[in-house]
Short mmCIF file of C-alpha atoms in Angstrom, two decimals:
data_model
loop_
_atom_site.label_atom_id
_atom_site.label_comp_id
_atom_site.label_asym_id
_atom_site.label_seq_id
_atom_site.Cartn_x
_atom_site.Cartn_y
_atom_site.Cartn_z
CA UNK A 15 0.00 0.00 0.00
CA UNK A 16 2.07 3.01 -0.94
CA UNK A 17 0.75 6.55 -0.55
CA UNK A 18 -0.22 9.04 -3.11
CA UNK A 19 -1.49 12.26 -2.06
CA UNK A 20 -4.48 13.26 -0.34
CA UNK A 21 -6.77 11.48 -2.98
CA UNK A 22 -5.64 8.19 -3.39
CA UNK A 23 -3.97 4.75 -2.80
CA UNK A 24 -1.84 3.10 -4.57
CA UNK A 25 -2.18 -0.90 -4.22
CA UNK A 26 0.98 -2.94 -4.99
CA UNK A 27 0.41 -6.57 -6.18
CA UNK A 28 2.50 -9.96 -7.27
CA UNK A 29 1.80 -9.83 -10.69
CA UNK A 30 -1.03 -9.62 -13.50
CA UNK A 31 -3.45 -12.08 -11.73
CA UNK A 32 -3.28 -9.97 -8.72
CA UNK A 33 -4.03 -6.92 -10.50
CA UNK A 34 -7.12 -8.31 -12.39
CA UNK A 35 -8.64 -9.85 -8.98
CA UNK A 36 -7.86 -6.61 -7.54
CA UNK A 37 -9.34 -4.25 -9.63
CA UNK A 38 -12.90 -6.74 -10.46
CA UNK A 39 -13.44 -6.67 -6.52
CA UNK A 40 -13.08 -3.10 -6.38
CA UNK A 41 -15.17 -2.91 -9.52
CA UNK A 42 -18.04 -4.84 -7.95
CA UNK A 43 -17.68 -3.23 -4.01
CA UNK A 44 -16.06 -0.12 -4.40
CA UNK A 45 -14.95 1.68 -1.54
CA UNK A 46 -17.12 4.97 -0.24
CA UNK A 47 -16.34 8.05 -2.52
CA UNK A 48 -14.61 5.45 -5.05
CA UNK A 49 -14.00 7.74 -7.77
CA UNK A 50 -11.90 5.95 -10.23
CA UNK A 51 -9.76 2.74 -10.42
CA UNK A 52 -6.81 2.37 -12.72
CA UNK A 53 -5.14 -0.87 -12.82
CA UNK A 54 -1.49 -1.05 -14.47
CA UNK A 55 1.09 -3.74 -14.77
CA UNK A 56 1.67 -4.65 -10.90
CA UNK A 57 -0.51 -1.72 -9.58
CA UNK A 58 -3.93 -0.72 -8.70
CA UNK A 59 -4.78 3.11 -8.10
CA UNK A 60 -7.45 3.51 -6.33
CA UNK A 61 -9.04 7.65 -6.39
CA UNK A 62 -11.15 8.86 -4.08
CA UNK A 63 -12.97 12.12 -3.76
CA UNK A 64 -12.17 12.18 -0.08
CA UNK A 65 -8.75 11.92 2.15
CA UNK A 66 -8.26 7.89 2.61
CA UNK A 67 -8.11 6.54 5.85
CA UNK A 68 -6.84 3.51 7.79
CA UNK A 69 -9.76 2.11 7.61
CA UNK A 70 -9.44 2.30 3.72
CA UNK A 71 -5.82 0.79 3.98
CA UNK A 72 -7.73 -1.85 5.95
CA UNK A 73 -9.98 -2.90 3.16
CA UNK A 74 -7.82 -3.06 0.71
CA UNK A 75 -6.09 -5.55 2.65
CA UNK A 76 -8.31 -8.14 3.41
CA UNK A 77 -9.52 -7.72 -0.70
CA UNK A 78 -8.09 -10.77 -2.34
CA UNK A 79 -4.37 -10.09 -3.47
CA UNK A 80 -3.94 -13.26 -5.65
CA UNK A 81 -5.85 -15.10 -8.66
CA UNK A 82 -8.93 -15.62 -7.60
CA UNK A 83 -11.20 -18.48 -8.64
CA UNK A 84 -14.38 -15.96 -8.57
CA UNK A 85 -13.45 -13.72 -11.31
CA UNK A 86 -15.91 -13.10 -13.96
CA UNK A 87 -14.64 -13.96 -17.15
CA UNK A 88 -14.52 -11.21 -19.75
CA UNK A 89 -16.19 -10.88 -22.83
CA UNK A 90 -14.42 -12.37 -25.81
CA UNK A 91 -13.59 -10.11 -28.62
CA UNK A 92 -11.73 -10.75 -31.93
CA UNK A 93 -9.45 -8.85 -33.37
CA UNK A 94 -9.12 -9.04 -37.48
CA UNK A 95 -5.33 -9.01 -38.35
CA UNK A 96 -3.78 -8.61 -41.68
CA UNK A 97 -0.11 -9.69 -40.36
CA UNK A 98 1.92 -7.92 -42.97
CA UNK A 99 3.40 -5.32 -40.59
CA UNK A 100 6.98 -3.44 -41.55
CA UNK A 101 8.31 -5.72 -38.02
CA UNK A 102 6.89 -8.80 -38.98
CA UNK A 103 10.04 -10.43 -40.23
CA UNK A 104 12.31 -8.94 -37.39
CA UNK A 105 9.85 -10.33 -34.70
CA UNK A 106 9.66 -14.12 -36.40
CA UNK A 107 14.01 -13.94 -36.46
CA UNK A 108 13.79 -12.96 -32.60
CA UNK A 109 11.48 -15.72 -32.03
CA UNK A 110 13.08 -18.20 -33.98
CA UNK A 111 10.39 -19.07 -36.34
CA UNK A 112 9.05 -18.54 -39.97
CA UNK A 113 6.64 -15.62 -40.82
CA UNK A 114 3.91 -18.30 -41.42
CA UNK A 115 4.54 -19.76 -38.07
CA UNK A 116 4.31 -17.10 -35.81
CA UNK A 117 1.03 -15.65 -37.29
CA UNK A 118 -0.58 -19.23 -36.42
CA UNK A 119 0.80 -18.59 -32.95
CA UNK A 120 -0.23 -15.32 -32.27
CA UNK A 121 -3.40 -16.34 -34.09
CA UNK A 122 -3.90 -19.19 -31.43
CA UNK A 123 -3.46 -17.53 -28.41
CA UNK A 124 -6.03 -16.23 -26.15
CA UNK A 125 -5.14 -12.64 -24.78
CA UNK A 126 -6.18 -10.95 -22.09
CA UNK A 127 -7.07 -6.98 -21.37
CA UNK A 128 -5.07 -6.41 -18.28
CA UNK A 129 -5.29 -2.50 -18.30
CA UNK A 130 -5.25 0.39 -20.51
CA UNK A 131 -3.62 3.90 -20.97
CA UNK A 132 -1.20 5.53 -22.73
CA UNK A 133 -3.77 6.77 -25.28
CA UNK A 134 -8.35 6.64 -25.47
CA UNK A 135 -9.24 2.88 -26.09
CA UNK A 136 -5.72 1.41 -26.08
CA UNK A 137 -4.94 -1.52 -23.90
CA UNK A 138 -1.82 -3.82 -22.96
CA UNK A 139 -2.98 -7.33 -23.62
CA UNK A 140 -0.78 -9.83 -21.61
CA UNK A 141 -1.32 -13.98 -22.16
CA UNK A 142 1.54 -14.08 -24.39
CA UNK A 143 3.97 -17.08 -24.31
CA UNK A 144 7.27 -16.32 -23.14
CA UNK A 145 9.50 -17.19 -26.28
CA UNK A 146 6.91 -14.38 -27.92
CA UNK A 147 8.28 -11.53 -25.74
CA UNK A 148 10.05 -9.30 -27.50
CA UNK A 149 11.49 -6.12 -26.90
CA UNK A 150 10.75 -2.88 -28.11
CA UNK A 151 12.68 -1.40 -31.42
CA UNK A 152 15.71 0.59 -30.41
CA UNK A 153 14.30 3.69 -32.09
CA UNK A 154 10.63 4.67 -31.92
CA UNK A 155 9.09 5.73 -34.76
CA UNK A 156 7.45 8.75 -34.72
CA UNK A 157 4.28 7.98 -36.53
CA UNK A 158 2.73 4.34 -36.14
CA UNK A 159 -0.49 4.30 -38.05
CA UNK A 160 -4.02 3.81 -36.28
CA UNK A 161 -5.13 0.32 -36.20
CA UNK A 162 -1.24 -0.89 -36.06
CA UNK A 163 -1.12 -4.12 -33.78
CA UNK A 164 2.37 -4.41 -31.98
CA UNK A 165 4.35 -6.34 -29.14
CA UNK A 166 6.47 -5.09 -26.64
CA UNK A 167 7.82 -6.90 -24.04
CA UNK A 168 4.94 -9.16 -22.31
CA UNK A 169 2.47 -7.52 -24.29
CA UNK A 170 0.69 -7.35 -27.55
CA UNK A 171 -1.58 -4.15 -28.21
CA UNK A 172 -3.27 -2.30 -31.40
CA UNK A 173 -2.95 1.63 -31.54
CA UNK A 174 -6.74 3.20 -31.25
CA UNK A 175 -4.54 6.17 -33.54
CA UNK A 176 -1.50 7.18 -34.97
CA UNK A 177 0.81 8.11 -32.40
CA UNK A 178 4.40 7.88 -32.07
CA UNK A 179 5.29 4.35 -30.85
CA UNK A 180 8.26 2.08 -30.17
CA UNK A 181 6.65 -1.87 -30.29
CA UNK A 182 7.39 -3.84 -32.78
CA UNK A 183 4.24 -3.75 -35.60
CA UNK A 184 3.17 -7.16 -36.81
CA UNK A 185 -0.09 -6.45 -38.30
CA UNK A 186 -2.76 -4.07 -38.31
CA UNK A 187 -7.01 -4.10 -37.46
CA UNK A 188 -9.78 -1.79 -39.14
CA UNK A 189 -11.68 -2.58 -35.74
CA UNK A 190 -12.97 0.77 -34.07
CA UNK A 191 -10.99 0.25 -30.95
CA UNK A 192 -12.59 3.95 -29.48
CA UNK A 193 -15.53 5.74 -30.77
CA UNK A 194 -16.83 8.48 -28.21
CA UNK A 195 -20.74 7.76 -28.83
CA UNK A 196 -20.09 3.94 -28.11
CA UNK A 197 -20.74 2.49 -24.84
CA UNK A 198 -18.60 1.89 -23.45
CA UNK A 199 -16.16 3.68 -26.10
CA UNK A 200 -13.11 1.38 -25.47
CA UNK A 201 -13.71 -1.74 -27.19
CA UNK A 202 -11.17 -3.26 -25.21
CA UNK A 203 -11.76 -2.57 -21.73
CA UNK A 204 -9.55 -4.43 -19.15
CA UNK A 205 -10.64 -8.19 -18.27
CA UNK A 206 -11.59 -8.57 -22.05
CA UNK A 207 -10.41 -11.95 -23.52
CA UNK A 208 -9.47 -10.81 -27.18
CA UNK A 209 -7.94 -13.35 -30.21
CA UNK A 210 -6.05 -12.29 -33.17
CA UNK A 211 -7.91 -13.55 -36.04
CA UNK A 212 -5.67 -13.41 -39.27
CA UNK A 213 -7.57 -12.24 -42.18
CA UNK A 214 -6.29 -12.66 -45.92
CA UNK B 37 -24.92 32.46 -27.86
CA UNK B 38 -21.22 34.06 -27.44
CA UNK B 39 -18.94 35.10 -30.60
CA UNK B 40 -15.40 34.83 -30.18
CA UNK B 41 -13.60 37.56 -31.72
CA UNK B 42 -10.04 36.53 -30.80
CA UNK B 43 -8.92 33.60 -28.35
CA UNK B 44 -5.64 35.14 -27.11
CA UNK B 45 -3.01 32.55 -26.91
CA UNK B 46 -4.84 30.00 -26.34
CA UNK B 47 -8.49 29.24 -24.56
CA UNK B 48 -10.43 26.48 -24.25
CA UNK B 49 -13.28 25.36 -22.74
CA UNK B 50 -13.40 23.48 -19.31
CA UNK B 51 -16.09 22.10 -16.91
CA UNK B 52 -15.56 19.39 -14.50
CA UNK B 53 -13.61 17.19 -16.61
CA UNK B 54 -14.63 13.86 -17.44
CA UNK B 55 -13.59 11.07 -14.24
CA UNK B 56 -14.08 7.16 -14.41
CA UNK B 57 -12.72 6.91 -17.76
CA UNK B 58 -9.00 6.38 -16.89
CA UNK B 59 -8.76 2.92 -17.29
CA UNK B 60 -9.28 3.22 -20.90
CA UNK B 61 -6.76 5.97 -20.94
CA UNK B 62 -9.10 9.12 -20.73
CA UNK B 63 -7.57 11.32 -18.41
CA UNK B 64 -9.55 13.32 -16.08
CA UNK B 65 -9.06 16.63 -17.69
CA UNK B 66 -11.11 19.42 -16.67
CA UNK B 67 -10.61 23.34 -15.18
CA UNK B 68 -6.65 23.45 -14.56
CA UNK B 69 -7.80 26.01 -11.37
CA UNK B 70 -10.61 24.08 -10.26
CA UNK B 71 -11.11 26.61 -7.29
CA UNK B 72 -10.82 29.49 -10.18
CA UNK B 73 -13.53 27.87 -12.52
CA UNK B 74 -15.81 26.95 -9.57
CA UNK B 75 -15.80 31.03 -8.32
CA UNK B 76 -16.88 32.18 -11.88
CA UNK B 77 -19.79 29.66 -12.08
CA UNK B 78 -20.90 30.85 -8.52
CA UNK B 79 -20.80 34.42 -9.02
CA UNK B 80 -23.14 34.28 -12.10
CA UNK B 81 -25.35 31.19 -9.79
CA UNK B 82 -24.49 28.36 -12.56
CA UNK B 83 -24.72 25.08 -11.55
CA UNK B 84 -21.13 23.70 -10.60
CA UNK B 85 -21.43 21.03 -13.69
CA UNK B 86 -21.63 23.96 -16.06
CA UNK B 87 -18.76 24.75 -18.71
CA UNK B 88 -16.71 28.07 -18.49
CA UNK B 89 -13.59 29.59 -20.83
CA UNK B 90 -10.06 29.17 -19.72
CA UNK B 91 -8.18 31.78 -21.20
CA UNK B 92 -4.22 31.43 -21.08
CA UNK B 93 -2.37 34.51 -20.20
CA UNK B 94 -5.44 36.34 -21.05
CA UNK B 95 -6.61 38.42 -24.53
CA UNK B 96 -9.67 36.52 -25.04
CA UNK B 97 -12.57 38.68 -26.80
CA UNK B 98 -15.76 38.37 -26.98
CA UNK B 99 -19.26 39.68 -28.64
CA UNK B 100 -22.56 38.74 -26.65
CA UNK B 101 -25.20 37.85 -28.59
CA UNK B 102 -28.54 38.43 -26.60
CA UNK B 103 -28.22 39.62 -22.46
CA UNK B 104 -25.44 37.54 -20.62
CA UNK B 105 -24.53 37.74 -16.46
CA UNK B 106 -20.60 36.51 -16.95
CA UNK B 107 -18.08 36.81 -14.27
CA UNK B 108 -13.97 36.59 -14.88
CA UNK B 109 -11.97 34.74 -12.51
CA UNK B 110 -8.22 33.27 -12.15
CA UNK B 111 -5.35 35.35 -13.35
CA UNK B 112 -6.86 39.12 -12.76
CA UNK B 113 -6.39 40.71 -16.25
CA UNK B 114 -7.59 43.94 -16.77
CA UNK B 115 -11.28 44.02 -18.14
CA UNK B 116 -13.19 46.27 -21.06
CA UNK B 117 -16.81 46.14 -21.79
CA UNK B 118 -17.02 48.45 -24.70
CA UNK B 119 -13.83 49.86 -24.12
CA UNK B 120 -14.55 51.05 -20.44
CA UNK B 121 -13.09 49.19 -17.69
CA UNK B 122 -14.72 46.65 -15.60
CA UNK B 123 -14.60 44.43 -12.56
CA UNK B 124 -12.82 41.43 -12.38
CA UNK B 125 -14.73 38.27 -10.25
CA UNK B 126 -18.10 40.29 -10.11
CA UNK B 127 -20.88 39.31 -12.54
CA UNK B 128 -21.04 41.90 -15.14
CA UNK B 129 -24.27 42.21 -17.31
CA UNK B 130 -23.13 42.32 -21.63
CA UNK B 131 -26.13 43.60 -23.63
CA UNK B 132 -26.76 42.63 -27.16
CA UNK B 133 -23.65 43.30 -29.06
CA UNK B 134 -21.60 44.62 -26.66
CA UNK B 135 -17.90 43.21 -26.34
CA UNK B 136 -15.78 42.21 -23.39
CA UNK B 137 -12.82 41.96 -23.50
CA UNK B 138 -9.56 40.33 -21.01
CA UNK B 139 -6.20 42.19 -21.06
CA UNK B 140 -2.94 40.40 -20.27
CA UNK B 141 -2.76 39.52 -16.76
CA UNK B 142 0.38 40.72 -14.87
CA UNK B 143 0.36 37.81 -12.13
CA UNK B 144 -0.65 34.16 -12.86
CA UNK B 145 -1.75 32.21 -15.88
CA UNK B 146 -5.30 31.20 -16.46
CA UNK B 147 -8.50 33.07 -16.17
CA UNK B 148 -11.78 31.98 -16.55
CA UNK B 149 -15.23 33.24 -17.38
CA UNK B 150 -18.45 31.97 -16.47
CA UNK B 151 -21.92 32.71 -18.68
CA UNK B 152 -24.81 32.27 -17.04
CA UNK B 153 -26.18 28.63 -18.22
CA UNK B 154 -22.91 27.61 -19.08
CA UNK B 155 -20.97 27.01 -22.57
CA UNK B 156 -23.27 24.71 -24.03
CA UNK B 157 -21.31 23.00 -26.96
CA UNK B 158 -21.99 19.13 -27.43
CA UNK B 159 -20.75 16.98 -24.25
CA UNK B 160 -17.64 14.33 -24.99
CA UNK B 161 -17.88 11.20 -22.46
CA UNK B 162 -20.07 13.22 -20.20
CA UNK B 163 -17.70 16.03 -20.24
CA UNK B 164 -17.61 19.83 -22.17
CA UNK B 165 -13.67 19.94 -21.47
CA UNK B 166 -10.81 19.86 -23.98
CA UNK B 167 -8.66 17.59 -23.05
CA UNK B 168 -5.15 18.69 -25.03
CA UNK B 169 -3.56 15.10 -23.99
CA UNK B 170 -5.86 13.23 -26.09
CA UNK B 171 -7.43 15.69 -28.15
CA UNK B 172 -11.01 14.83 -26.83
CA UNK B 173 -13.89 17.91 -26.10
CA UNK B 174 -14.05 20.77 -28.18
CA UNK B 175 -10.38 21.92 -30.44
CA UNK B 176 -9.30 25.44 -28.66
CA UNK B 177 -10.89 28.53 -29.79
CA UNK B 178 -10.53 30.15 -32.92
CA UNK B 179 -11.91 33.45 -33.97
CA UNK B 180 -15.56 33.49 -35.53
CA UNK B 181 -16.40 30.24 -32.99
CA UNK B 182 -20.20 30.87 -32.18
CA UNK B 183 -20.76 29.58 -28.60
CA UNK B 184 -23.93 28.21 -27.64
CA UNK B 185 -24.85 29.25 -23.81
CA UNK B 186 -26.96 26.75 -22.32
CA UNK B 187 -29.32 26.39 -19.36
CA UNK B 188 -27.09 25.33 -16.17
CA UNK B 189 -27.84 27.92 -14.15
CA UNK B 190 -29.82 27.65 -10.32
CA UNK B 191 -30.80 30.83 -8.76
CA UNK B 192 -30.35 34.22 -9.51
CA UNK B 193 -26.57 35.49 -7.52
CA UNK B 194 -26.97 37.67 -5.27
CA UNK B 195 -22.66 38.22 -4.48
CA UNK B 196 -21.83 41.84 -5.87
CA UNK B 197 -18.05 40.61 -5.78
CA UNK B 198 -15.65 38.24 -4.51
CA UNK B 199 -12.62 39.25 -2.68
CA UNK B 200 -9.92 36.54 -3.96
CA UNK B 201 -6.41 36.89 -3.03
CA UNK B 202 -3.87 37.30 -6.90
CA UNK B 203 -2.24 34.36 -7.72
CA UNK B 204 1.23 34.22 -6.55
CA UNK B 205 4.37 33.70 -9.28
CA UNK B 206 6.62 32.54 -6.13
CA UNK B 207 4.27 30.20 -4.49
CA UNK B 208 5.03 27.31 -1.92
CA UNK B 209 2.92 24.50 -2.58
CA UNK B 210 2.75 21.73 -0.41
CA UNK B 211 3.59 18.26 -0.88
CA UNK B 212 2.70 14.20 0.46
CA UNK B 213 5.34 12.07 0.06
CA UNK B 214 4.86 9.81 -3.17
CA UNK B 215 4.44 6.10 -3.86
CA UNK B 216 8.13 5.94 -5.83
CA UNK B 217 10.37 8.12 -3.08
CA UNK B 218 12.55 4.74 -2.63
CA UNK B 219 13.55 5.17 -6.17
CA UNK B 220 15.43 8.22 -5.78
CA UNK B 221 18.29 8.80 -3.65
CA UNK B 222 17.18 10.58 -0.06
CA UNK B 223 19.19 13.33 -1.57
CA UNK B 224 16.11 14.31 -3.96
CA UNK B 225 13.65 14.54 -1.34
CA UNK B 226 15.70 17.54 0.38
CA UNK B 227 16.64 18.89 -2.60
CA UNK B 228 12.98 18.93 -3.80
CA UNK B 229 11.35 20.41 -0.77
CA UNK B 230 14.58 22.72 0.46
CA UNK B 231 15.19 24.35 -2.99
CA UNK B 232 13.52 27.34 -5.48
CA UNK B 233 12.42 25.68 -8.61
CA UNK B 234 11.98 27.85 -12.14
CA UNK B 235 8.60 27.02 -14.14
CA UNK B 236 9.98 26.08 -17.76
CA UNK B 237 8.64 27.28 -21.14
CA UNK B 238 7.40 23.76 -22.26
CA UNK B 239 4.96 23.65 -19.34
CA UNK B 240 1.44 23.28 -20.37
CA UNK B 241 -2.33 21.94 -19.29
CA UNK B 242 -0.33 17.89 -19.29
CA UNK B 243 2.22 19.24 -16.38
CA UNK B 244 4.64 21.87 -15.52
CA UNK B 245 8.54 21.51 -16.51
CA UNK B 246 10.64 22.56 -13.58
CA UNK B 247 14.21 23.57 -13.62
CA UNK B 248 16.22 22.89 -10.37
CA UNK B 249 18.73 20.58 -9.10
CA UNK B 250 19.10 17.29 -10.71
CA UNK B 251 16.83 14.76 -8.80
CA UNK B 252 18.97 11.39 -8.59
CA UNK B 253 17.50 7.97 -8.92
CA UNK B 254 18.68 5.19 -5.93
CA UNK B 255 18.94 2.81 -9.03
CA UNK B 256 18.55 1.71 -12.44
CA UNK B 257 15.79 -0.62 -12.27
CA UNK B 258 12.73 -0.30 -14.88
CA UNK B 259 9.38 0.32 -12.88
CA UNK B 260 6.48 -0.91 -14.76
CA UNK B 261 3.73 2.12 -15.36
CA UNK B 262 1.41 2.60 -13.25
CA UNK B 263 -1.50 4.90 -12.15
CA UNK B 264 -0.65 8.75 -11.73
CA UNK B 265 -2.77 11.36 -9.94
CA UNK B 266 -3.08 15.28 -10.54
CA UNK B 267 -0.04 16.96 -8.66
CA UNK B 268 2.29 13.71 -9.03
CA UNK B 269 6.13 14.79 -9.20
CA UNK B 270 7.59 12.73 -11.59
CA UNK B 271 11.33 12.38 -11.90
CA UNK B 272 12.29 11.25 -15.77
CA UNK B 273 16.10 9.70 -16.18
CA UNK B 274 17.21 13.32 -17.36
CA UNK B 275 16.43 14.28 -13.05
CA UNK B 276 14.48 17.39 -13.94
CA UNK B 277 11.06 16.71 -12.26
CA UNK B 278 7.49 17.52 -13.71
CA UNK B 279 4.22 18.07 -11.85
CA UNK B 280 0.97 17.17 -13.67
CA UNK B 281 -1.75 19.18 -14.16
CA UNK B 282 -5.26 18.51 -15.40
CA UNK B 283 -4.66 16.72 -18.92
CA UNK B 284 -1.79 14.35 -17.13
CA UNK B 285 -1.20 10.90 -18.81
CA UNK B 286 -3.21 8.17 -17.03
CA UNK B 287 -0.11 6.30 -16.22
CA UNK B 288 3.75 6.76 -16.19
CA UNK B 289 6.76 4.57 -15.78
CA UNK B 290 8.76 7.02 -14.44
CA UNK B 291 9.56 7.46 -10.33
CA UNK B 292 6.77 10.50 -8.50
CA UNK B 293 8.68 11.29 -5.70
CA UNK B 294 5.62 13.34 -4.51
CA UNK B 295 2.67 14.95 -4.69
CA UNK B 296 1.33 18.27 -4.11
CA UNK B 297 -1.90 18.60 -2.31
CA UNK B 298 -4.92 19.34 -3.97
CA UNK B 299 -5.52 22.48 -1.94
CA UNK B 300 -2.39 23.60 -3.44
CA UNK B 301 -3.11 22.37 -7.22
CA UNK B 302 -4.80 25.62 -8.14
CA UNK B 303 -1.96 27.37 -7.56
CA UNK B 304 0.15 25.31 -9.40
CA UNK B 305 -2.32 25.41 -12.52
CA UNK B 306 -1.72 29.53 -12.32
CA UNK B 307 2.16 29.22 -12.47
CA UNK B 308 3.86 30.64 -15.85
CA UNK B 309 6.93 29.93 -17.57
CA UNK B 310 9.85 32.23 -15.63
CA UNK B 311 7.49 32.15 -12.59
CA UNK B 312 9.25 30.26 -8.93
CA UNK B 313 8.25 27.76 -6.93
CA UNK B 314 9.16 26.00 -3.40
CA UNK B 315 7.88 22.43 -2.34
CA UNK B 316 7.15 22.54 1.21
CA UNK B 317 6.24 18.38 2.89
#
């Protein structure tokens, strides 16, 4: 539990699994004045509109700080990949595979939202084997289109816009990943289970 | 409806921002001096949810176009309706046609004005405010920009003025320690709270740039990002720390070493490049 200003928490966890159970319990029994949760790799902000107090501290806790068998599983979306991104090559040598098998790996495995941020509707998706980690490109490009889908360490993730970016671009999606008059406008909010489906 | 005739450096319009969003990485946004924005909607008896203009470092102008009660707060410019002075966080009556218009102000930043029933453009996520980190809300003023005024308002004010105290440009704000203070030497947390810090030109609504000792990190080790809060002090590799205002990222991989209290977060939001600063814990 480390502190954070007057406002908020900040809630320190294992891993990913802790995270997720974490942030679902806080999503179903929030605390009083609960004004915003924001889960992250091995962290869980929790805002208030009021000072927290011990008794806050206290909660948190006794709420459960490992994978829990109770949470809800996510909705399943698919992601439509053309894999025919400017990395795609790179990120098969690093793996030690062929183009073709690596896009019927990352076709085959099932992701998970673990948390957003760095831009509207974008979201790290973790679930990736470890011999697909790779790390990001030594320079960043300063303009990765919208719709790009890209790895980076642990994580695989598709740009809502074009941003400047430094993961490694396999493939790219024409799914909306944020529209403002959608509810809710992220279509990949965290505890989502999402697949890459290659398309031709 | 309000015409803008020029936006001065830059204005936008604010309300109060748009919270519960962050986990999808939609920052808060919202009134950089909350306190500021809050004043002008009192004074002409908005409701608090209503939408006002924050002008930076002043020389907004603006035509009314039927009988508006507005009221300027924040950085005190100097105020002409018609070309004849007027007061500054007192609601002022503009008849059809007449034009108000905000000077440069000679101490702090950001001042805001109010319109009776608020700035009634179309609501993003709940929320009338531009947010300048993610380009969400309305795009920043531009002359000709017709501004709808909308129907936010409770009872008639009955406050002739409000005495408010000038922003300060050498203020000392006051800081909690933060979640990542074990990542810096203990060096950085004396330096940070024992010395005067100068408010850099690339300081904006995201966070304020300040120039200062170099803040040392304890190691080398990568922290993963995580969640960041208005008024974090974040220490980047290059040691030169950065406070966040109202359009801060939703997370950051980079140390906060504290965080200012959010009493003290209005006066941070009025601080302009040039302008000095002391962290007091």
């Amino acid at each position: 539990m480390l502190p954070c200003g007057d406002r908020a928490l900040l809630v320190e966890v294992a891993d990913g699994a802790a995270v997720e159970a974490l942030r679902s319990a806080l999503e179903r029994s929030p605390l009083p004045g609960q004004r915003e949760l924001v889960p992250a790799a091995r962290t869980v902000l929790v805002l208030l509109d009021r000072q927290p107090t011990d008794l806050d501290v206290g909660v948190l806790r006794r709420l459960p700080a490992g994978p829990a068998g109770d949470v809800p599983e996510g909705a399943l979306v698919e992601l439509p990949v053309l894999f025919d991104g400017p990395d795609l090559a790179d990120v098969a040598a690093l793996t030690g595979r062929d183009v073709t098998a690596l896009v019927r790996d990352l076709s085959a495995v099932e992701l998970t939202v673990a948390f957003g941020g760095f831009a509207p509707g974008f979201a790290y998706l973790t679930g990736l084997p470890a011999d697909l980690h790779v790390p990001r490109r030594d320079t960043p490009r300063t303009r990765v289109p919208a719709g790009s889908v890209g790895l980076a360490g642990p994580y695989a993730g598709a740009y809502p816009r074009a941003s400047p970016g430094g993961w490694q671009l396999v493939g790219r999606t024409d799914a909306v990943l944020f529209d403002v008059d959608r509810d809710p406008p992220a279509l990949l909010v965290p505890g989502t289970r999402v697949r890459l489906r290659e398309v031709g | 409806m309000l015409t803008v005739l020029a936006p001065g450096p830059f204005t936008t319009v604010q309300d109060e921002g748009r919270p519960g969003w962050a986990s999808i990485g939609v920052t808060r946004s919202g009134a950089a001096d909350r306190t500021a924005a809050a004043l002008a909607n009192r004074l002409v008896g908005n409701d608090a949810a209503a939408a006002v203009l924050e002008a930076t470092a002043g020389g907004l102008r603006v035509r009314a176009g039927r009988t508006l009660l507005v009221a300027l707060t924040g950085a005190p410019a100097p105020v002409l309706v018609d070309e004849r002075p007027a007061p500054f966080a007192a609601p002022l009556t503009l008849r059809p046609g007449q034009v108000l218009q905000l000077g440069v102000p000679p101490v702090g930043l950001r001042s805001y004005l109010a319109v009776r029933g608020g700035i009634d453009v179309p609501p993003v996520l709940g929320s009338r405010s531009t947010d300048t980190l993610s380009g969400l809300g309305p795009a920043p003023l531009r002359a000709g920009d017709e501004l709808p005024v909308g129907t936010l308002a409770g009872a008639e004010p009955f406050v002739d003025v409000a005495p408010v105290r000038a922003p300060s440009s050498s203020p000392v704000l006051h800081v909690l320690p933060g979640p990542r203070r074990d990542r810096l030497v203990p060096a950085a947390w004396v330096a940070l709270t024992g010395s005067t810090w100068t408010v850099t030109a690339d300081s904006d609504r995201v966070g304020l740039r300040l120039a200062g000792p170099r803040l040392e990190r304890a190691g080398t080790g990568e922290l993963p990002s995580e969640g960041l809060v208005p008024g974090a002090i974040q220490v980047p590799p290059d040691g030169a720390p950065v406070l966040f205002l109202a359009d801060h990222p939703v997370t950051g991989g980079y140390p906060v070493l504290a965080v200012v209290t959010t009493a003290d977060l209005p006066a941070a939001a009025q601080l302009r490049p040039g302008d000095r600063l002391r962290v007091r814990a």
